[in-house]
Short mmCIF file of C-alpha atoms in Angstrom, two decimals:
data_model
loop_
_atom_site.label_atom_id
_atom_site.label_comp_id
_atom_site.label_asym_id
_atom_site.label_seq_id
_atom_site.Cartn_x
_atom_site.Cartn_y
_atom_site.Cartn_z
CA MET A 1 1.07 19.08 -0.49
CA TYR A 2 2.00 14.93 -0.40
CA LYS A 3 5.56 14.17 -0.86
CA ASN A 4 5.70 10.39 -0.22
CA ILE A 5 2.47 8.20 -0.98
CA LEU A 6 1.60 4.29 -0.38
CA VAL A 7 -0.56 2.99 -2.17
CA ILE A 8 -1.54 -0.65 -1.05
CA ASN A 9 -3.10 -3.16 -3.50
CA THR A 10 -2.32 -6.90 -1.64
CA MET A 11 -5.04 -8.99 -3.55
CA HIS A 12 -5.99 -10.20 -7.04
CA ILE A 13 -4.78 -9.20 -10.54
CA GLY A 14 -8.02 -8.19 -11.59
CA ASP A 15 -8.15 -5.52 -8.48
CA LEU A 16 -4.52 -4.42 -9.25
CA MET A 17 -5.67 -3.57 -12.83
CA LEU A 18 -8.28 -1.54 -11.59
CA VAL A 19 -5.85 0.41 -9.58
CA THR A 20 -4.00 1.64 -12.63
CA PRO A 21 -6.20 4.69 -13.45
CA ALA A 22 -5.85 5.68 -9.76
CA LEU A 23 -2.26 5.51 -9.63
CA ARG A 24 -2.33 7.80 -13.24
CA THR A 25 -4.62 10.12 -11.09
CA LEU A 26 -2.00 10.48 -8.04
CA ARG A 27 1.10 10.93 -10.64
CA THR A 28 -0.97 13.66 -12.46
CA ASN A 29 -1.56 15.33 -9.09
CA TYR A 30 1.64 14.74 -7.51
CA PRO A 31 4.31 15.05 -10.11
CA GLU A 32 6.86 15.35 -7.65
CA ALA A 33 5.83 12.87 -5.07
CA HIS A 34 7.29 9.51 -4.65
CA ILE A 35 4.68 7.03 -5.22
CA ALA A 36 5.07 3.09 -3.95
CA LEU A 37 2.40 0.54 -4.38
CA LEU A 38 2.38 -2.05 -2.03
CA THR A 39 1.46 -5.40 -3.31
CA ASP A 40 1.61 -9.27 -3.17
CA LYS A 41 4.93 -10.68 -4.26
CA PRO A 42 3.79 -12.79 -7.19
CA LEU A 43 1.95 -9.53 -8.99
CA GLY A 44 5.55 -7.58 -8.64
CA ASP A 45 5.98 -8.37 -12.23
CA LEU A 46 3.04 -7.15 -13.27
CA VAL A 47 3.82 -3.48 -12.03
CA ARG A 48 7.49 -2.99 -12.10
CA CYS A 49 7.40 -1.26 -15.42
CA ASN A 50 4.16 1.32 -14.59
CA GLU A 51 5.43 4.69 -15.29
CA ASN A 52 3.06 6.39 -12.51
CA LEU A 53 5.10 4.62 -9.74
CA ASP A 54 8.68 5.24 -8.29
CA GLU A 55 8.51 2.06 -6.33
CA CYS A 56 6.92 -1.58 -5.83
CA ILE A 57 7.15 -2.73 -2.18
CA LEU A 58 6.18 -6.48 -2.30
CA ILE A 59 4.76 -8.76 0.43
CA ASP A 60 5.68 -12.05 0.55
CA LYS A 61 1.97 -13.28 2.03
CA HIS A 62 2.76 -17.15 1.67
CA GLY A 63 6.58 -17.10 2.64
CA ARG A 64 8.62 -14.68 4.59
CA ASP A 65 5.93 -12.13 5.62
CA LYS A 66 3.48 -15.05 6.50
CA GLY A 67 2.05 -14.85 10.45
CA LEU A 68 1.50 -12.20 13.36
CA LEU A 69 5.10 -11.55 13.83
CA ALA A 70 6.32 -11.43 10.20
CA LEU A 71 3.65 -8.71 9.55
CA VAL A 72 4.61 -6.77 12.63
CA ARG A 73 7.88 -6.61 10.93
CA PHE A 74 6.69 -5.47 7.71
CA ILE A 75 4.89 -2.63 9.43
CA ARG A 76 7.69 -1.47 11.15
CA LYS A 77 9.61 -1.31 8.04
CA ILE A 78 6.86 0.79 6.50
CA ARG A 79 6.29 3.10 9.14
CA ALA A 80 9.88 3.78 9.10
CA ARG A 81 9.49 5.28 5.72
CA HIS A 82 7.31 8.16 7.07
CA PHE A 83 4.46 8.05 4.27
CA ASP A 84 2.25 11.34 3.62
CA LEU A 85 -0.42 9.33 2.49
CA VAL A 86 -1.85 5.92 2.77
CA ILE A 87 -4.44 4.83 0.22
CA ASN A 88 -5.72 1.10 0.83
CA PHE A 89 -7.70 -0.35 -1.73
CA HIS A 90 -8.51 -3.60 0.12
CA ARG A 91 -10.99 -4.25 3.01
CA ASN A 92 -8.97 -7.47 4.11
CA GLU A 93 -7.35 -7.81 7.34
CA ARG A 94 -3.57 -7.64 6.41
CA ALA A 95 -3.88 -4.43 4.42
CA SER A 96 -6.16 -2.71 6.43
CA ALA A 97 -3.55 -3.58 9.62
CA ILE A 98 -0.59 -2.50 7.38
CA ALA A 99 -2.34 0.97 6.69
CA ALA A 100 -3.95 1.47 10.41
CA PHE A 101 -0.81 1.04 11.69
CA SER A 102 1.67 2.76 8.69
CA GLY A 103 2.15 5.96 10.76
CA GLY A 104 0.79 7.45 7.63
CA LYS A 105 -0.18 11.42 8.30
CA ARG A 106 -3.32 10.67 6.18
CA ILE A 107 -4.89 7.26 5.83
CA VAL A 108 -7.51 6.69 3.35
CA GLY A 109 -9.49 3.89 1.49
CA TYR A 110 -11.18 0.42 2.87
CA SER A 111 -10.77 -0.92 6.26
CA GLN A 112 -11.98 -4.08 8.46
CA PRO A 113 -14.20 -2.22 11.08
CA GLY A 114 -11.45 -2.63 14.05
CA PHE A 115 -9.17 -0.67 11.85
CA LYS A 116 -11.63 2.01 10.56
CA ARG A 117 -10.39 4.30 13.65
CA PHE A 118 -7.19 4.67 12.33
CA PHE A 119 -8.17 5.86 9.05
#
């Protein structure tokens, strides 16, 4: 059903570890899907070798992706990927905006109240 899946988890190490079973479940249920994890740049090394992922997309929240214009540019890059399913594991504004405006055919997970209508 889903061929291109984006999982968003842009926060802390502990939160990232809690997402690992979800990634395994996605891989089990969609073995042929391309599964990408969007996470904060400093956490990239923790997930690069995860066998349940095809790709890590890193956001540099304190560097080149900092600020509203940079976020808009980042969202455009995500939209260009045409994800079928977007799963947001964080309720913060940045993750909610990325998920809401990702262009995903189906968007699920947590969101800030202002973005909820897009999920």
